[in-house]
Amino acid sequence: MAASSSSRSAAAAGVLLLLLVAAAVCLHGATAQLCEDYYDDTCPDAYDIVKQVLMDAHQSDTRIFASLIRLHFHDCFVQGCDGSLLLDTVPGMQSEKESPPNNGSARGFPVVDAVKAALEDACPGVVSCADILAIAAEISVELSGGPSWGVLLGRLDGKTSDFNGSLDLPAPTDNLTVLQQKFSNLSLNDVDLVALSGGHTFGRVQCQFVTDRLYNFSGTNMPDPTLDSSYRAFLSQRCPRNGDGRVLNDLDPTTPDTFDKNYYTNIEVNRGFLSSDQELKSSPQAQGTTAPIVDQFAGSQDAFFASFAQSMINMGNIRPVTDPSQGEVRTNCRRVNGS
């Protein structure tokens, strides 16, 4: 009896293992799930191809890594991670690129074009533009000193751009309550909000996004009281009243091109550049919600890196298109196939 019971247990364990393995298989088609090895057979060098194009681009544009992760963010937050941000305007469809949150600010599109061209040369019609953004974001973070993570792949490209939807992207002037609601609408929580905001640990930002904090916070004709006075004086030199709003500034003045935890240590001393950054720590609503997470990340880069990697995966799972009847692999990221 004992031997029979043991055999049955072993058989059951074997069946369970097969089920787990089957569940992990990356399927194609309407029921497909994202997985890391999606292109292992169809375009095995995809990751290396993307990486090489990005490294080449970085030689002449030190901002490009921060710009590319922002493209992935802005793509996923509007009708899911479907490459819709990359589509150009055509009659009857206005591009998300032209909406106020993106126009004159979102950048890096020629580099995405270069990545797509290289991938089309190597494996035509295989790697989607939506997946290019996901891969490029991970590579950009890793090459800047940040964490790496297994990028889940298998997204198809959507066929529409949602200009109106892009108007509701998280904004630099949003208060904490609004930010939390926008993230919650996409099933992202406070940890995701704080971790993904850490993408502001590198890159540049225009003066126009800080002038209200310097001179007319919330219509008071006074500076933002949460802004450190010496940092405010520095920024006032960089961004004078009625000056050129396009002047660029480091989001993180301590290590502007490195992906690290300094974004959070800056916030801890009231040196967050954007109002939405400082809200995570200084808002009355932050106490007991986002402020303790800021404290944790300021004190531990390992904690930040681990949470950031997981939050990027979470964000990358926002409404991906996997059904071929609803999406495609664009041959040109700027337009729908056949257009």
GROMACS .gro file of C-alpha atoms in nm:
model
  339
    1MET     CA    1   0.000   0.000   0.000
    2ALA     CA    2   0.282   0.241   0.089
    3ALA     CA    3   0.456   0.173  -0.241
    4SER     CA    4   0.132   0.225  -0.432
    5SER     CA    5   0.062   0.551  -0.253
    6SER     CA    6   0.416   0.669  -0.322
    7SER     CA    7   0.379   0.587  -0.690
    8ARG     CA    8   0.054   0.777  -0.712
    9SER     CA    9   0.215   1.078  -0.540
   10ALA     CA   10   0.508   1.069  -0.780
   11ALA     CA   11   0.274   1.046  -1.077
   12ALA     CA   12   0.067   1.336  -0.947
   13ALA     CA   13   0.381   1.541  -0.898
   14GLY     CA   14   0.486   1.461  -1.252
   15VAL     CA   15   0.149   1.572  -1.390
   16LEU     CA   16   0.170   1.895  -1.189
   17LEU     CA   17   0.518   1.962  -1.325
   18LEU     CA   18   0.395   1.910  -1.681
   19LEU     CA   19   0.107   2.148  -1.619
   20LEU     CA   20   0.343   2.412  -1.481
   21VAL     CA   21   0.575   2.374  -1.776
   22ALA     CA   22   0.282   2.395  -2.016
   23ALA     CA   23   0.158   2.709  -1.840
   24ALA     CA   24   0.501   2.867  -1.883
   25VAL     CA   25   0.510   2.803  -2.260
   26CYS     CA   26   0.478   3.123  -2.458
   27LEU     CA   27   0.184   3.077  -2.691
   28HIS     CA   28   0.103   3.271  -3.004
   29GLY     CA   29  -0.246   3.377  -3.106
   30ALA     CA   30  -0.555   3.514  -2.937
   31THR     CA   31  -0.476   3.348  -2.603
   32ALA     CA   32  -0.106   3.436  -2.603
   33GLN     CA   33   0.071   3.546  -2.287
   34LEU     CA   34   0.382   3.761  -2.271
   35CYS     CA   35   0.705   3.575  -2.195
   36GLU     CA   36   1.079   3.637  -2.194
   37ASP     CA   37   1.170   3.389  -2.467
   38TYR     CA   38   0.912   3.498  -2.723
   39TYR     CA   39   1.172   3.571  -2.992
   40ASP     CA   40   1.424   3.299  -2.905
   41ASP     CA   41   1.341   3.100  -3.219
   42THR     CA   42   1.218   3.371  -3.456
   43CYS     CA   43   1.472   3.648  -3.384
   44PRO     CA   44   1.729   3.520  -3.133
   45ASP     CA   45   1.957   3.824  -3.167
   46ALA     CA   46   1.680   4.080  -3.113
   47TYR     CA   47   1.803   4.198  -2.771
   48ASP     CA   48   2.163   4.239  -2.891
   49ILE     CA   49   2.052   4.424  -3.202
   50VAL     CA   50   1.851   4.673  -2.997
   51LYS     CA   51   2.139   4.716  -2.754
   52GLN     CA   52   2.390   4.793  -3.027
   53VAL     CA   53   2.170   5.060  -3.186
   54LEU     CA   54   2.114   5.222  -2.846
   55MET     CA   55   2.484   5.226  -2.761
   56ASP     CA   56   2.560   5.385  -3.098
   57ALA     CA   57   2.291   5.649  -3.043
   58HIS     CA   58   2.418   5.727  -2.695
   59GLN     CA   59   2.758   5.830  -2.830
   60SER     CA   60   2.604   6.146  -2.976
   61ASP     CA   61   2.306   6.185  -2.742
   62THR     CA   62   2.362   6.129  -2.370
   63ARG     CA   63   1.992   6.196  -2.304
   64ILE     CA   64   1.867   5.911  -2.521
   65PHE     CA   65   1.844   5.645  -2.250
   66ALA     CA   66   1.616   5.857  -2.032
   67SER     CA   67   1.415   5.958  -2.338
   68LEU     CA   68   1.353   5.599  -2.443
   69ILE     CA   69   1.224   5.482  -2.106
   70ARG     CA   70   0.985   5.778  -2.111
   71LEU     CA   71   0.852   5.666  -2.449
   72HIS     CA   72   0.769   5.325  -2.304
   73PHE     CA   73   0.597   5.488  -2.007
   74HIS     CA   74   0.390   5.723  -2.221
   75ASP     CA   75   0.300   5.441  -2.458
   76CYS     CA   76   0.178   5.203  -2.187
   77PHE     CA   77  -0.029   5.466  -2.005
   78VAL     CA   78  -0.243   5.531  -2.314
   79GLN     CA   79  -0.457   5.233  -2.427
   80GLY     CA   80  -0.187   4.992  -2.308
   81CYS     CA   81   0.161   4.897  -2.431
   82ASP     CA   82   0.073   4.883  -2.800
   83GLY     CA   83   0.316   5.120  -2.972
   84SER     CA   84   0.037   5.372  -3.031
   85LEU     CA   85   0.263   5.661  -2.930
   86LEU     CA   86   0.487   5.591  -3.229
   87LEU     CA   87   0.219   5.640  -3.494
   88ASP     CA   88   0.229   5.960  -3.698
   89THR     CA   89  -0.079   6.168  -3.767
   90VAL     CA   90  -0.282   6.063  -4.072
   91PRO     CA   91  -0.619   6.190  -4.198
   92GLY     CA   92  -0.880   6.091  -3.945
   93MET     CA   93  -0.632   6.007  -3.669
   94GLN     CA   94  -0.426   6.259  -3.473
   95SER     CA   95  -0.106   6.124  -3.323
   96GLU     CA   96  -0.042   6.105  -2.950
   97LYS     CA   97   0.291   6.271  -3.033
   98GLU     CA   98   0.104   6.597  -3.090
   99SER     CA   99  -0.074   6.610  -2.754
  100PRO     CA  100   0.053   6.866  -2.499
  101PRO     CA  101   0.218   6.605  -2.272
  102ASN     CA  102   0.425   6.477  -2.566
  103ASN     CA  103   0.461   6.756  -2.821
  104GLY     CA  104   0.808   6.910  -2.801
  105SER     CA  105   0.892   6.686  -2.509
  106ALA     CA  106   0.874   6.318  -2.604
  107ARG     CA  107   1.180   6.235  -2.810
  108GLY     CA  108   1.388   5.946  -2.940
  109PHE     CA  109   1.162   5.846  -3.229
  110PRO     CA  110   1.446   5.836  -3.488
  111VAL     CA  111   1.634   5.592  -3.264
  112VAL     CA  112   1.327   5.369  -3.249
  113ASP     CA  113   1.316   5.388  -3.629
  114ALA     CA  114   1.682   5.284  -3.643
  115VAL     CA  115   1.618   4.989  -3.411
  116LYS     CA  116   1.321   4.881  -3.621
  117ALA     CA  117   1.523   4.903  -3.943
  118ALA     CA  118   1.801   4.689  -3.795
  119LEU     CA  119   1.552   4.429  -3.674
  120GLU     CA  120   1.373   4.423  -4.008
  121ASP     CA  121   1.707   4.354  -4.177
  122ALA     CA  122   1.776   4.063  -3.941
  123CYS     CA  123   1.427   3.913  -3.906
  124PRO     CA  124   1.160   4.085  -4.117
  125GLY     CA  125   0.812   4.120  -3.977
  126VAL     CA  126   0.889   3.959  -3.642
  127VAL     CA  127   0.961   4.208  -3.362
  128SER     CA  128   0.684   4.454  -3.281
  129CYS     CA  129   0.737   4.823  -3.217
  130ALA     CA  130   0.566   4.787  -2.878
  131ASP     CA  131   0.822   4.524  -2.779
  132ILE     CA  132   1.103   4.744  -2.908
  133LEU     CA  133   1.000   5.010  -2.655
  134ALA     CA  134   0.994   4.753  -2.374
  135ILE     CA  135   1.337   4.613  -2.464
  136ALA     CA  136   1.486   4.960  -2.515
  137ALA     CA  137   1.362   5.075  -2.175
  138GLU     CA  138   1.532   4.785  -1.995
  139ILE     CA  139   1.858   4.827  -2.186
  140SER     CA  140   1.856   5.204  -2.124
  141VAL     CA  141   1.822   5.155  -1.749
  142GLU     CA  142   2.087   4.883  -1.732
  143LEU     CA  143   2.340   5.078  -1.939
  144SER     CA  144   2.288   5.377  -1.707
  145GLY     CA  145   2.381   5.179  -1.398
  146GLY     CA  146   2.036   5.057  -1.302
  147PRO     CA  147   1.884   4.713  -1.262
  148SER     CA  148   1.816   4.458  -1.530
  149TRP     CA  149   1.505   4.244  -1.553
  150GLY     CA  150   1.356   3.978  -1.775
  151VAL     CA  151   1.150   4.169  -2.030
  152LEU     CA  152   0.822   3.998  -2.108
  153LEU     CA  153   0.761   4.000  -2.483
  154GLY     CA  154   0.499   3.906  -2.739
  155ARG     CA  155   0.303   4.231  -2.775
  156LEU     CA  156   0.154   4.318  -3.109
  157ASP     CA  157   0.126   4.674  -3.235
  158GLY     CA  158  -0.208   4.849  -3.214
  159LYS     CA  159  -0.362   5.012  -3.516
  160THR     CA  160  -0.484   5.337  -3.363
  161SER     CA  161  -0.341   5.635  -3.178
  162ASP     CA  162  -0.543   5.791  -2.895
  163PHE     CA  163  -0.476   6.164  -2.887
  164ASN     CA  164  -0.750   6.232  -2.632
  165GLY     CA  165  -0.631   5.953  -2.406
  166SER     CA  166  -0.281   6.098  -2.400
  167LEU     CA  167  -0.419   6.420  -2.255
  168ASP     CA  168  -0.469   6.232  -1.928
  169LEU     CA  169  -0.108   6.119  -1.884
  170PRO     CA  170   0.038   6.181  -1.536
  171ALA     CA  171   0.139   6.547  -1.536
  172PRO     CA  172   0.423   6.729  -1.357
  173THR     CA  173   0.164   6.950  -1.185
  174ASP     CA  174  -0.058   6.665  -1.063
  175ASN     CA  175  -0.108   6.640  -0.688
  176LEU     CA  176  -0.065   6.308  -0.511
  177THR     CA  177  -0.434   6.221  -0.510
  178VAL     CA  178  -0.457   6.266  -0.887
  179LEU     CA  179  -0.137   6.067  -0.943
  180GLN     CA  180  -0.262   5.781  -0.727
  181GLN     CA  181  -0.590   5.773  -0.916
  182LYS     CA  182  -0.422   5.770  -1.256
  183PHE     CA  183  -0.201   5.479  -1.151
  184SER     CA  184  -0.487   5.295  -0.983
  185ASN     CA  185  -0.690   5.322  -1.303
  186LEU     CA  186  -0.425   5.102  -1.462
  187SER     CA  187  -0.406   4.859  -1.166
  188LEU     CA  188  -0.079   5.010  -1.045
  189ASN     CA  189  -0.037   5.075  -0.672
  190ASP     CA  190   0.158   5.322  -0.457
  191VAL     CA  191   0.479   5.119  -0.480
  192ASP     CA  192   0.451   5.129  -0.859
  193LEU     CA  193   0.386   5.505  -0.847
  194VAL     CA  194   0.692   5.578  -0.634
  195ALA     CA  195   0.918   5.328  -0.809
  196LEU     CA  196   0.829   5.434  -1.163
  197SER     CA  197   0.865   5.800  -1.067
  198GLY     CA  198   1.225   5.705  -0.996
  199GLY     CA  199   1.275   5.709  -1.370
  200HIS     CA  200   1.333   6.079  -1.311
  201THR     CA  201   1.669   5.991  -1.161
  202PHE     CA  202   1.824   6.065  -1.501
  203GLY     CA  203   1.748   6.281  -1.801
  204ARG     CA  204   1.658   6.644  -1.861
  205VAL     CA  205   1.351   6.860  -1.817
  206GLN     CA  206   1.250   7.198  -1.956
  207CYS     CA  207   1.220   7.514  -1.747
  208GLN     CA  208   0.852   7.548  -1.836
  209PHE     CA  209   0.775   7.260  -1.600
  210VAL     CA  210   0.920   7.431  -1.293
  211THR     CA  211   0.849   7.804  -1.340
  212ASP     CA  212   0.516   7.788  -1.154
  213ARG     CA  213   0.695   7.637  -0.855
  214LEU     CA  214   0.950   7.916  -0.865
  215TYR     CA  215   0.723   8.217  -0.911
  216ASN     CA  216   0.352   8.141  -0.891
  217PHE     CA  217   0.281   7.819  -0.706
  218SER     CA  218  -0.090   7.732  -0.713
  219GLY     CA  219  -0.168   8.089  -0.825
  220THR     CA  220  -0.021   8.245  -0.509
  221ASN     CA  221   0.242   8.456  -0.688
  222MET     CA  222   0.484   8.294  -0.443
  223PRO     CA  223   0.729   8.002  -0.472
  224ASP     CA  224   0.641   7.650  -0.369
  225PRO     CA  225   0.708   7.637   0.007
  226THR     CA  226   0.825   7.275  -0.018
  227LEU     CA  227   1.112   7.372  -0.249
  228ASP     CA  228   1.452   7.398  -0.077
  229SER     CA  229   1.555   7.766  -0.076
  230SER     CA  230   1.907   7.715  -0.208
  231TYR     CA  231   1.785   7.482  -0.481
  232ARG     CA  232   1.516   7.737  -0.567
  233ALA     CA  233   1.781   8.007  -0.601
  234PHE     CA  234   1.983   7.780  -0.830
  235LEU     CA  235   1.682   7.702  -1.047
  236SER     CA  236   1.583   8.069  -1.061
  237GLN     CA  237   1.918   8.141  -1.221
  238ARG     CA  238   1.860   7.864  -1.472
  239CYS     CA  239   1.494   7.950  -1.531
  240PRO     CA  240   1.435   8.324  -1.481
  241ARG     CA  241   1.084   8.465  -1.477
  242ASN     CA  242   0.960   8.512  -1.836
  243GLY     CA  243   1.272   8.333  -1.962
  244ASP     CA  244   1.302   8.066  -2.230
  245GLY     CA  245   1.084   7.780  -2.112
  246ARG     CA  246   1.270   7.534  -2.334
  247VAL     CA  247   1.599   7.555  -2.144
  248LEU     CA  248   1.700   7.212  -2.021
  249ASN     CA  249   1.785   7.118  -1.664
  250ASP     CA  250   1.902   6.801  -1.495
  251LEU     CA  251   1.619   6.617  -1.324
  252ASP     CA  252   1.880   6.491  -1.078
  253PRO     CA  253   2.153   6.754  -1.036
  254THR     CA  254   2.378   6.515  -0.840
  255THR     CA  255   2.416   6.231  -1.095
  256PRO     CA  256   2.219   6.345  -1.400
  257ASP     CA  257   2.302   6.054  -1.632
  258THR     CA  258   2.320   5.771  -1.380
  259PHE     CA  259   2.032   5.549  -1.277
  260ASP     CA  260   2.052   5.543  -0.897
  261LYS     CA  261   1.856   5.624  -0.581
  262ASN     CA  262   1.955   5.991  -0.572
  263TYR     CA  263   1.612   6.091  -0.702
  264TYR     CA  264   1.478   5.990  -0.361
  265THR     CA  265   1.757   6.142  -0.155
  266ASN     CA  266   1.688   6.469  -0.341
  267ILE     CA  267   1.320   6.450  -0.251
  268GLU     CA  268   1.408   6.383   0.111
  269VAL     CA  269   1.573   6.728   0.129
  270ASN     CA  270   1.304   6.908  -0.075
  271ARG     CA  271   1.503   6.907  -0.396
  272GLY     CA  272   1.258   6.732  -0.623
  273PHE     CA  273   1.250   6.919  -0.954
  274LEU     CA  274   0.887   6.861  -1.046
  275SER     CA  275   0.598   6.934  -0.817
  276SER     CA  276   0.469   6.582  -0.881
  277ASP     CA  277   0.804   6.444  -0.758
  278GLN     CA  278   0.799   6.635  -0.430
  279GLU     CA  279   0.435   6.541  -0.374
  280LEU     CA  280   0.545   6.183  -0.310
  281LYS     CA  281   0.715   6.296   0.011
  282SER     CA  282   0.575   6.635   0.112
  283SER     CA  283   0.203   6.608   0.044
  284PRO     CA  284  -0.005   6.566   0.361
  285GLN     CA  285  -0.162   6.266   0.187
  286ALA     CA  286   0.184   6.111   0.143
  287GLN     CA  287   0.224   6.039   0.511
  288GLY     CA  288   0.150   5.672   0.560
  289THR     CA  289   0.120   5.610   0.185
  290THR     CA  290   0.399   5.715  -0.052
  291ALA     CA  291   0.634   5.895   0.191
  292PRO     CA  292   0.748   5.574   0.369
  293ILE     CA  293   0.826   5.421   0.028
  294VAL     CA  294   1.035   5.726  -0.063
  295ASP     CA  295   1.217   5.685   0.268
  296GLN     CA  296   1.282   5.319   0.197
  297PHE     CA  297   1.420   5.381  -0.150
  298ALA     CA  298   1.632   5.676  -0.031
  299GLY     CA  299   1.790   5.444   0.222
  300SER     CA  300   1.836   5.139   0.002
  301GLN     CA  301   1.927   5.138  -0.364
  302ASP     CA  302   1.877   4.761  -0.368
  303ALA     CA  303   1.517   4.806  -0.253
  304PHE     CA  304   1.457   5.070  -0.519
  305PHE     CA  305   1.612   4.861  -0.795
  306ALA     CA  306   1.410   4.552  -0.704
  307SER     CA  307   1.083   4.745  -0.688
  308PHE     CA  308   1.159   4.940  -1.005
  309ALA     CA  309   1.224   4.622  -1.203
  310GLN     CA  310   0.899   4.466  -1.083
  311SER     CA  311   0.703   4.785  -1.149
  312MET     CA  312   0.839   4.802  -1.503
  313ILE     CA  313   0.713   4.449  -1.558
  314ASN     CA  314   0.378   4.547  -1.408
  315MET     CA  315   0.355   4.851  -1.634
  316GLY     CA  316   0.457   4.645  -1.936
  317ASN     CA  317   0.158   4.420  -1.871
  318ILE     CA  318  -0.097   4.699  -1.916
  319ARG     CA  319  -0.343   4.579  -2.181
  320PRO     CA  320  -0.096   4.428  -2.430
  321VAL     CA  321  -0.238   4.336  -2.769
  322THR     CA  322  -0.175   3.967  -2.838
  323ASP     CA  323  -0.467   3.878  -3.066
  324PRO     CA  324  -0.362   3.901  -3.435
  325SER     CA  325  -0.715   4.009  -3.524
  326GLN     CA  326  -0.658   4.325  -3.318
  327GLY     CA  327  -0.291   4.397  -3.377
  328GLU     CA  328   0.002   4.345  -3.609
  329VAL     CA  329   0.380   4.369  -3.632
  330ARG     CA  330   0.436   4.700  -3.807
  331THR     CA  331   0.712   4.712  -4.065
  332ASN     CA  332   0.743   5.085  -3.996
  333CYS     CA  333   0.671   5.200  -3.642
  334ARG     CA  334   0.528   5.531  -3.765
  335ARG     CA  335   0.239   5.386  -3.963
  336VAL     CA  336  -0.004   5.098  -3.973
  337ASN     CA  337   0.080   4.830  -4.229
  338GLY     CA  338  -0.078   4.895  -4.567
  339SER     CA  339  -0.144   5.260  -4.498
   0.00000   0.00000   0.00000
